[in-house]
Amino acid sequence: MADDSFTITDNRTGESVTVPVVDGTISAAALRELDRGLWFYDPAYLSTANCDSKITEIDGNEGILRYRGYPIEQLAEQSSFLEVAYLLIHGELPTEAEAAEWIHHITFHTYVHEDITRFIKGFRYDAHPMGTLVSTIAALSTFYPEAKDIDDPYTRLVQIIRLMAKMPTMAAFTYRNRMGLPYEYPVNHLTYTGNFLRMMWSVADPDYVPDPTLTRALDVLFILHADHEQNCSTTTMRTVGSSRADPYSAVAAATCGLYGPLHGGANEQVIRMLHEIGSFDNVAAYVERAKSGDVLLQGFGHRVYKNYDPRAKIIKETADAVFKVTGLNPLLDIAMKLEEVALSDSYFKDRRLYPNVDFYSGLIYEAMGFPLDMFTVLFAIGRTPGWLAHWVEMLGDPEQKIYRPRQKYTGPDQRDYVPIENR
Ligand code: CMC
């Protein structure tokens, strides 16, 4: 029977080390026994697991996603975003009393300091909401200096509640500022997501109540975005958190990671791409451009999923419910044709490129009336509990230290400084 271990021989010395394969990984620490000065060269961490984690499990070949063991399909159908946030951060689903307390605390921390509202007003009228959001989250750290006490579990929990509670408020205010609209302050009688939609859309209507179907759909989208293990933004959260920075600074950094078009910014790019394609008839030509490397098929491909992204499946179903209320997004036909053409093409089949979470989410956001530059802000609201769960897990993990990879230095050898007049 095959032995579940690796034996590696250093041919320079003849020494060997046998390393057990545990959970599909081999320990770099064991390999370092051979040579303490040897580093593993792994650009973009293609083959590196940086931590143990109990939060989210992905099987990229089977298209499986589970939070704390619960299948994403069950959570999307039966749970709520705040319950999922509790699950991610605390490890278990809450009891009724725990859920009530959690929701109460988050509901009663939604207000931001008035100086924060003025801070947001300081941004130009055309500031991208993600730029404003990143800066505002970072600014929160100056309002809560006690957040630096990251070793105290109570202080940690208070900042977690504040971040969860204030993200929708800050997100909505970035939009209102961009539109020149007065801020609509949070209310306590609506749900987390209902309150956010009210802060976005209510104008001169104190009794505004968001549509329940759209509220539920957005709540489901937040659930689908809530965590995705060691993605770029979560790795940023862990990296910044590993220097023992306060959680506002770390979440601001994670939000920067999310902003990029290869990560959370892809949802915005998908809609721009669909507009550029413009009609059903142009789909095949666009796919050819993607195959030639001229453009990326936005919302396609994933580092981990080599199968249909399970979140994309659920989003497609959610879209049906949303479009019944909002009317069909005319780009849907182009998106479905694009999926069909790409999935029957050997370029995409051979590389196992499938639609990811961002492919259909933008169609829903657009149908709901969100401007394109708010899409990644919505992703950030959803991903906040995942970032916080990873931060807590990292702080409690005795194996973790400050994140500090090595490099291969390939620059010049020592050379002497040349005065400017001699260059
Ligand atoms: N369109 C065309 N070709 C692609 C695409 C795409 N969307 N994605 C990957 N490929 C090709 C790529 O050119 C490469 O081909 P080759 O082997 O010939 O060089 C091959 O497929 C493998 O791609 P990769 O870039 O090595 O894969 P990666 O794991 O480094 O990147 C990715 C993953 C998501 C960044 C990439 O697939 C991509 O750029 N997709 C478009 C942007 C996108 O939708 N991002 C959202 C990701 S899911 C949600 C999130 O994380 O926020």
Coordinates of C-alpha atoms and ligand atoms in Angstrom, one line a residue:
M1 CA 0.0 0.0 0.0
A2 CA 1.2 3.5 -0.8
D3 CA 2.9 5.3 2.0
D4 CA 1.3 8.8 2.6
S5 CA 4.6 10.6 2.8
F6 CA 7.3 12.2 0.6
T7 CA 11.0 11.4 0.8
I8 CA 13.2 14.2 -0.4
T9 CA 16.9 13.7 -0.9
D10 CA 19.3 16.6 -1.0
N11 CA 21.7 15.4 -3.7
R12 CA 24.3 17.9 -2.6
T13 CA 24.7 16.1 0.7
G14 CA 23.0 12.8 0.3
E15 CA 20.8 13.6 3.3
S16 CA 17.0 12.6 3.1
V17 CA 14.0 13.7 5.0
T18 CA 10.6 12.0 5.0
V19 CA 7.6 14.3 5.3
P20 CA 4.1 13.0 6.0
V21 CA 1.3 14.2 3.6
V22 CA -1.4 15.6 5.9
D23 CA -4.7 17.0 4.5
G24 CA -3.0 17.2 1.1
T25 CA -0.1 19.3 2.3
I26 CA 3.5 18.7 3.2
S27 CA 5.1 20.7 5.9
A28 CA 7.7 23.2 4.8
A29 CA 9.1 23.2 8.3
A30 CA 10.0 19.5 8.0
L31 CA 11.7 20.1 4.6
R32 CA 13.7 23.0 6.1
E33 CA 15.4 20.4 8.3
L34 CA 17.5 19.5 5.2
D35 CA 18.8 23.0 4.7
R36 CA 17.7 26.0 6.9
G37 CA 18.8 28.4 4.1
L38 CA 16.6 26.9 1.5
W39 CA 13.4 28.7 0.4
F40 CA 10.4 27.6 -1.6
Y41 CA 9.9 29.7 -4.7
D42 CA 6.2 29.9 -5.3
P43 CA 5.1 33.1 -7.1
A44 CA 1.5 34.0 -6.3
Y45 CA 1.2 31.2 -3.8
L46 CA 0.0 28.7 -6.4
S47 CA 1.2 25.8 -4.3
T48 CA 1.2 27.3 -0.8
A49 CA -1.1 26.7 2.1
N50 CA -0.4 29.4 4.7
C51 CA -2.6 28.3 7.5
D52 CA -4.9 25.8 9.1
S53 CA -8.5 27.0 8.9
K54 CA -11.8 25.7 10.2
I55 CA -13.9 28.4 8.5
T56 CA -14.6 27.6 4.8
E57 CA -14.1 24.5 2.8
I58 CA -14.0 24.6 -1.0
D59 CA -13.7 21.6 -3.3
G60 CA -12.8 23.3 -6.6
N61 CA -13.1 20.1 -8.6
E62 CA -16.6 19.2 -7.4
G63 CA -17.8 22.8 -7.1
I64 CA -18.5 22.5 -3.4
L65 CA -18.5 25.4 -0.9
R66 CA -19.3 25.1 2.8
Y67 CA -19.2 27.5 5.7
R68 CA -18.2 25.8 8.9
G69 CA -19.4 22.5 7.3
Y70 CA -22.8 23.9 6.1
P71 CA -23.4 23.7 2.3
I72 CA -23.8 27.1 0.7
E73 CA -27.0 26.0 -0.9
Q74 CA -28.7 25.3 2.5
L75 CA -27.5 28.6 3.9
A76 CA -28.6 30.6 0.9
E77 CA -32.1 29.0 1.1
Q78 CA -32.7 28.9 4.8
S79 CA -30.4 31.3 6.6
S80 CA -29.9 35.1 6.8
F81 CA -26.8 37.1 6.3
L82 CA -26.5 38.1 9.9
E83 CA -26.9 34.5 11.0
V84 CA -24.2 33.4 8.5
A85 CA -21.9 36.2 9.8
Y86 CA -22.4 34.8 13.3
L87 CA -21.6 31.3 12.1
L88 CA -18.4 32.4 10.4
I89 CA -17.2 34.5 13.2
H90 CA -18.2 32.3 16.2
G91 CA -18.0 28.9 14.6
E92 CA -21.6 27.7 15.3
L93 CA -25.1 28.7 14.3
P94 CA -26.6 30.9 17.1
T95 CA -29.3 29.8 19.4
E96 CA -32.4 32.0 19.4
A97 CA -31.1 34.1 22.3
E98 CA -27.6 34.4 20.8
A99 CA -29.1 35.5 17.4
A100 CA -31.4 38.0 19.1
E101 CA -28.4 39.5 21.0
W102 CA -26.2 39.6 17.9
I103 CA -28.8 41.3 15.8
H104 CA -29.6 43.7 18.6
H105 CA -26.0 44.8 19.0
I106 CA -25.4 45.2 15.2
T107 CA -28.7 47.1 14.8
F108 CA -27.7 49.5 17.6
H109 CA -24.2 50.3 16.2
T110 CA -25.2 51.3 12.7
Y111 CA -24.7 55.1 13.3
V112 CA -21.3 56.6 12.4
H113 CA -19.8 59.6 14.2
E114 CA -20.9 62.8 12.5
D115 CA -17.3 63.6 11.7
I116 CA -17.4 60.5 9.5
T117 CA -20.3 61.9 7.5
R118 CA -18.3 65.1 7.0
F119 CA -15.2 63.0 6.1
I120 CA -17.2 61.3 3.3
K121 CA -18.5 64.7 2.1
G122 CA -14.9 65.7 1.6
F123 CA -14.6 63.4 -1.4
R124 CA -15.1 64.8 -4.9
Y125 CA -18.6 64.3 -6.4
D126 CA -17.2 61.7 -8.9
A127 CA -15.1 59.7 -6.4
H128 CA -15.3 56.0 -6.9
P129 CA -17.3 54.6 -4.0
M130 CA -14.7 52.0 -3.3
G131 CA -12.0 54.6 -2.9
T132 CA -14.3 56.5 -0.5
L133 CA -15.2 53.3 1.4
V134 CA -11.6 52.1 1.8
S135 CA -10.6 55.5 3.2
T136 CA -13.6 55.8 5.5
I137 CA -13.1 52.3 7.0
A138 CA -9.4 53.3 7.7
A139 CA -10.6 56.5 9.2
L140 CA -12.7 54.6 11.7
S141 CA -9.6 53.4 13.4
T142 CA -8.9 57.0 14.6
F143 CA -12.4 57.1 16.2
Y144 CA -11.8 53.9 18.2
P145 CA -8.2 53.9 19.4
E146 CA -9.0 51.2 21.9
A147 CA -9.3 48.8 18.9
K148 CA -5.5 48.4 19.1
D149 CA -6.0 46.2 22.1
I150 CA -6.5 43.2 19.9
D151 CA -5.6 40.7 22.6
D152 CA -8.8 41.5 24.6
P153 CA -11.7 39.3 23.4
Y154 CA -14.3 41.8 24.5
T155 CA -12.6 44.7 22.7
R156 CA -12.3 42.5 19.6
L157 CA -16.0 41.7 19.7
V158 CA -17.0 45.3 20.0
Q159 CA -15.0 46.3 16.9
I160 CA -16.4 43.3 15.0
I161 CA -19.9 44.5 15.8
R162 CA -19.1 48.0 14.9
L163 CA -17.6 47.0 11.6
M164 CA -20.5 44.7 10.7
A165 CA -23.0 47.4 11.7
K166 CA -21.3 50.4 10.0
M167 CA -20.3 48.9 6.7
P168 CA -23.8 49.3 5.1
T169 CA -24.1 52.9 6.5
M170 CA -20.7 53.9 5.1
A171 CA -21.5 52.1 1.8
A172 CA -24.8 53.9 1.4
F173 CA -23.3 57.2 2.4
T174 CA -20.6 56.9 -0.3
Y175 CA -23.4 56.6 -2.8
R176 CA -25.5 59.4 -1.4
N177 CA -22.5 61.7 -1.5
R178 CA -21.8 60.8 -5.1
M179 CA -25.4 61.6 -6.0
G180 CA -25.5 64.8 -4.1
L181 CA -28.3 63.4 -1.9
P182 CA -28.7 64.0 1.8
Y183 CA -27.7 61.0 3.9
E184 CA -30.6 58.8 5.0
Y185 CA -29.8 57.7 8.6
P186 CA -30.2 54.1 9.7
V187 CA -33.4 53.0 11.4
N188 CA -33.8 50.2 14.0
H189 CA -37.0 48.6 12.8
L190 CA -35.7 47.2 9.5
T191 CA -33.5 44.2 8.9
Y192 CA -29.8 44.6 8.2
T193 CA -30.3 44.4 4.4
G194 CA -33.6 46.2 4.4
N195 CA -32.0 49.1 6.3
F196 CA -29.2 49.3 3.8
L197 CA -31.6 49.4 0.9
R198 CA -33.6 52.2 2.6
M199 CA -30.4 54.2 3.2
M200 CA -29.6 53.8 -0.5
W201 CA -33.0 54.6 -2.1
S202 CA -35.3 56.5 0.3
V203 CA -35.8 60.1 -0.8
A204 CA -38.3 62.3 1.0
D205 CA -40.2 59.2 2.3
P206 CA -39.9 58.5 6.0
D207 CA -42.1 55.4 5.6
Y208 CA -40.0 53.9 2.9
V209 CA -39.9 50.1 3.1
P210 CA -37.8 48.2 0.5
D211 CA -39.3 45.5 -1.6
P212 CA -39.2 42.2 0.4
T213 CA -38.2 40.1 -2.6
L214 CA -35.3 42.4 -3.4
T215 CA -34.3 42.6 0.2
R216 CA -34.2 38.8 0.4
A217 CA -32.3 38.5 -2.9
L218 CA -29.6 41.0 -1.7
D219 CA -29.4 39.1 1.7
V220 CA -28.8 35.9 -0.3
L221 CA -26.1 37.6 -2.3
F222 CA -24.4 38.8 0.9
I223 CA -24.5 35.2 2.2
L224 CA -22.9 34.0 -1.1
H225 CA -20.1 36.5 -0.8
A226 CA -19.5 36.1 3.0
D227 CA -16.4 34.0 2.8
H228 CA -14.2 32.2 0.3
E229 CA -11.2 31.1 2.4
Q230 CA -7.7 32.5 1.4
N231 CA -8.6 34.7 -1.5
C232 CA -6.6 37.9 -2.2
S233 CA -8.5 40.2 0.1
T234 CA -8.7 37.7 3.0
T235 CA -5.0 37.0 2.6
T236 CA -4.5 40.8 2.8
M237 CA -6.6 40.9 6.0
R238 CA -4.5 38.2 7.5
T239 CA -1.2 39.8 6.4
V240 CA -2.0 43.2 7.8
G241 CA -3.6 41.6 10.9
S242 CA -0.4 39.6 11.4
S243 CA 1.5 42.8 12.1
R244 CA -1.1 43.3 15.0
A245 CA -2.7 46.3 13.3
D246 CA -6.2 47.2 14.5
P247 CA -9.1 45.6 12.7
Y248 CA -10.2 48.8 10.9
S249 CA -6.8 49.2 9.3
A250 CA -6.8 45.5 8.3
V251 CA -10.4 45.6 6.9
A252 CA -9.5 48.8 4.9
A253 CA -6.5 46.9 3.5
A254 CA -8.6 43.9 2.7
T255 CA -11.1 46.2 0.9
C256 CA -8.3 47.5 -1.2
G257 CA -7.4 43.9 -2.2
L258 CA -11.1 43.4 -3.1
Y259 CA -11.2 46.5 -5.3
G260 CA -9.0 45.1 -8.1
P261 CA -10.7 43.8 -11.3
L262 CA -9.3 40.3 -11.0
H263 CA -11.0 40.0 -7.6
G264 CA -14.1 41.8 -6.4
G265 CA -13.9 44.4 -9.1
A266 CA -14.8 41.8 -11.7
N267 CA -18.6 42.2 -11.1
E268 CA -18.3 45.8 -12.4
Q269 CA -16.2 44.7 -15.3
V270 CA -18.7 42.0 -16.3
I271 CA -21.4 44.6 -17.0
R272 CA -18.9 46.8 -18.8
M273 CA -18.0 43.8 -21.0
L274 CA -21.7 42.9 -21.7
H275 CA -22.4 46.5 -22.7
E276 CA -19.3 46.5 -24.9
I277 CA -20.5 43.2 -26.6
G278 CA -23.8 45.0 -27.0
S279 CA -25.7 42.3 -28.9
F280 CA -26.3 38.7 -29.2
D281 CA -24.6 38.6 -32.6
N282 CA -21.3 39.9 -31.3
V283 CA -20.8 37.2 -28.7
A284 CA -18.9 34.7 -30.8
A285 CA -16.4 37.4 -32.0
Y286 CA -15.8 38.5 -28.4
V287 CA -15.1 34.9 -27.3
E288 CA -12.6 34.7 -30.1
R289 CA -10.9 37.9 -28.7
A290 CA -10.8 36.3 -25.3
K291 CA -9.2 33.2 -26.7
S292 CA -6.5 35.2 -28.5
G293 CA -5.6 37.0 -25.2
D294 CA -6.8 40.3 -26.4
V295 CA -9.5 40.6 -23.6
L296 CA -10.4 38.6 -20.5
L297 CA -13.8 37.0 -20.3
Q298 CA -14.8 38.9 -17.2
G299 CA -16.6 36.7 -14.6
F300 CA -15.0 33.6 -15.9
G301 CA -12.3 31.4 -14.4
H302 CA -11.1 30.9 -10.8
R303 CA -7.9 29.9 -9.0
V304 CA -9.7 27.2 -7.0
Y305 CA -12.9 26.3 -8.9
K306 CA -12.2 24.0 -11.9
N307 CA -16.0 23.4 -12.1
Y308 CA -19.1 25.6 -12.1
D309 CA -18.9 28.0 -9.2
P310 CA -21.7 26.9 -6.9
R311 CA -22.4 30.5 -6.0
A312 CA -23.0 31.4 -9.7
K313 CA -25.7 28.6 -9.8
I314 CA -27.6 30.1 -6.9
I315 CA -27.2 33.6 -8.2
K316 CA -28.8 32.5 -11.5
E317 CA -31.8 31.2 -9.5
T318 CA -32.0 34.4 -7.4
A319 CA -32.0 36.4 -10.6
D320 CA -35.3 34.9 -11.7
A321 CA -37.0 36.2 -8.5
V322 CA -35.4 39.6 -8.9
F323 CA -36.3 40.1 -12.5
K324 CA -40.0 39.3 -11.7
V325 CA -39.9 42.5 -9.6
T326 CA -37.6 44.7 -11.6
G327 CA -38.2 43.4 -15.1
L328 CA -35.6 41.6 -17.1
N329 CA -32.1 42.9 -17.4
P330 CA -31.7 43.1 -21.2
L331 CA -28.0 42.0 -20.8
L332 CA -29.1 38.6 -19.5
D333 CA -29.6 37.2 -23.0
I334 CA -26.1 38.3 -23.9
A335 CA -24.6 36.8 -20.7
M336 CA -26.4 33.4 -21.2
K337 CA -25.2 33.3 -24.9
L338 CA -21.7 34.1 -23.8
E339 CA -21.8 31.3 -21.2
E340 CA -23.1 28.9 -23.8
V341 CA -20.5 29.8 -26.4
A342 CA -17.6 29.7 -24.0
L343 CA -18.6 26.5 -22.3
S344 CA -18.8 24.6 -25.6
D345 CA -15.4 25.9 -26.7
S346 CA -12.3 23.8 -26.2
Y347 CA -10.2 26.8 -25.0
F348 CA -12.5 27.2 -22.0
K349 CA -13.2 23.5 -21.5
D350 CA -9.5 22.5 -21.6
R351 CA -8.6 25.3 -19.1
R352 CA -11.7 24.4 -17.0
L353 CA -12.9 28.0 -17.0
Y354 CA -16.5 28.4 -15.8
P355 CA -18.6 31.4 -14.8
N356 CA -17.7 32.6 -11.3
V357 CA -19.7 34.5 -8.6
D358 CA -19.2 37.8 -10.4
F359 CA -20.6 36.7 -13.8
Y360 CA -24.3 37.0 -12.9
S361 CA -24.3 39.1 -9.7
G362 CA -23.9 42.3 -11.6
L363 CA -27.0 41.7 -13.7
I364 CA -29.0 41.5 -10.4
Y365 CA -27.4 44.6 -9.0
E366 CA -28.0 46.5 -12.2
A367 CA -31.6 45.5 -12.3
M368 CA -32.0 46.6 -8.7
G369 CA -30.7 50.1 -9.7
F370 CA -27.2 50.0 -8.3
P371 CA -24.7 52.0 -10.4
L372 CA -21.8 49.9 -11.7
D373 CA -19.3 51.5 -9.3
M374 CA -21.3 50.3 -6.3
F375 CA -21.1 46.7 -7.2
T376 CA -17.8 46.0 -5.4
V377 CA -19.0 48.0 -2.4
L378 CA -21.8 45.4 -2.2
F379 CA -19.2 42.6 -2.3
A380 CA -17.3 44.3 0.5
I381 CA -20.4 44.4 2.8
G382 CA -20.9 40.7 2.1
R383 CA -17.2 39.8 2.7
T384 CA -16.8 41.7 5.9
P385 CA -17.7 38.8 8.3
G386 CA -15.4 36.5 6.4
W387 CA -12.5 38.9 6.8
L388 CA -13.3 39.2 10.5
A389 CA -13.6 35.5 11.0
H390 CA -10.2 34.9 9.5
W391 CA -8.7 37.7 11.6
V392 CA -10.0 36.2 14.8
E393 CA -8.8 32.7 13.7
M394 CA -5.3 34.0 12.8
L395 CA -4.9 35.8 16.2
G396 CA -5.8 32.7 18.0
D397 CA -3.6 30.4 16.0
P398 CA -0.3 29.7 17.9
E399 CA 1.4 28.7 14.7
Q400 CA 0.9 32.1 13.1
K401 CA 3.5 34.9 13.2
I402 CA 3.9 38.1 11.3
Y403 CA 3.6 37.3 7.6
R404 CA 6.9 37.7 6.0
P405 CA 7.8 35.7 2.8
R406 CA 11.3 35.5 1.4
Q407 CA 12.4 36.5 -2.1
K408 CA 15.0 35.4 -4.7
Y409 CA 17.2 38.5 -5.1
T410 CA 18.0 38.9 -8.8
G411 CA 19.3 42.5 -8.8
P412 CA 22.8 43.8 -9.3
D413 CA 25.8 42.7 -7.1
Q414 CA 27.5 45.4 -5.0
R415 CA 28.6 48.4 -7.0
D416 CA 30.0 51.8 -6.1
Y417 CA 27.9 55.0 -6.0
V418 CA 28.6 57.3 -8.9
P419 CA 28.2 61.1 -8.4
I420 CA 25.5 62.5 -10.6
E421 CA 28.0 64.5 -12.8
N422 CA 29.8 61.3 -13.7
R423 CA 26.7 59.3 -14.8
Ligands
CMC1 N1 -10.7 34.8 -19.9 C1 -9.9 34.2 -20.8 N2 -8.9 33.4 -20.4 C2 -8.7 33.1 -19.1 C3 -9.6 33.7 -18.2 C4 -10.6 34.5 -18.6 N3 -11.5 35.1 -17.8 N4 -9.3 33.3 -16.9 C5 -8.2 32.5 -17.1 N5 -7.9 32.4 -18.4 C6 -6.8 31.6 -19.0 C7 -5.4 32.2 -18.8 O1 -5.1 33.1 -19.8 C8 -4.6 31.0 -18.7 O2 -4.4 30.5 -20.0 P1 -2.9 29.8 -20.4 O3 -2.9 28.6 -19.6 O4 -3.0 29.6 -21.9 O5 -1.9 30.8 -20.0 C9 -5.5 29.9 -18.0 O6 -6.8 30.3 -18.4 C10 -5.3 29.9 -16.5 O7 -5.5 31.2 -16.0 P2 -4.7 31.9 -14.9 O8 -4.7 33.4 -15.1 O9 -3.3 31.3 -14.7 O10 -5.5 31.6 -13.6 P3 -5.4 32.3 -12.1 O11 -5.8 31.2 -11.1 O12 -4.1 32.9 -12.0 O13 -6.5 33.5 -12.2 C11 -8.6 34.6 -12.2 C12 -7.8 33.3 -11.8 C13 -9.9 34.6 -11.6 C14 -7.8 35.8 -11.8 C15 -8.7 34.6 -13.8 O14 -9.5 33.5 -14.2 C16 -9.3 35.9 -14.3 O15 -8.6 36.8 -14.6 N6 -10.7 35.9 -14.5 C17 -11.4 37.1 -14.9 C18 -11.6 38.0 -13.7 C19 -12.6 37.5 -12.8 O16 -13.7 37.0 -13.2 N7 -12.3 37.6 -11.5 C20 -13.3 37.2 -10.4 C21 -12.8 35.9 -9.7 S1 -14.1 35.1 -8.7 C22 -14.5 36.2 -7.5 C23 -13.4 36.9 -6.8 O17 -12.4 36.4 -6.4 O18 -13.6 38.1 -6.5

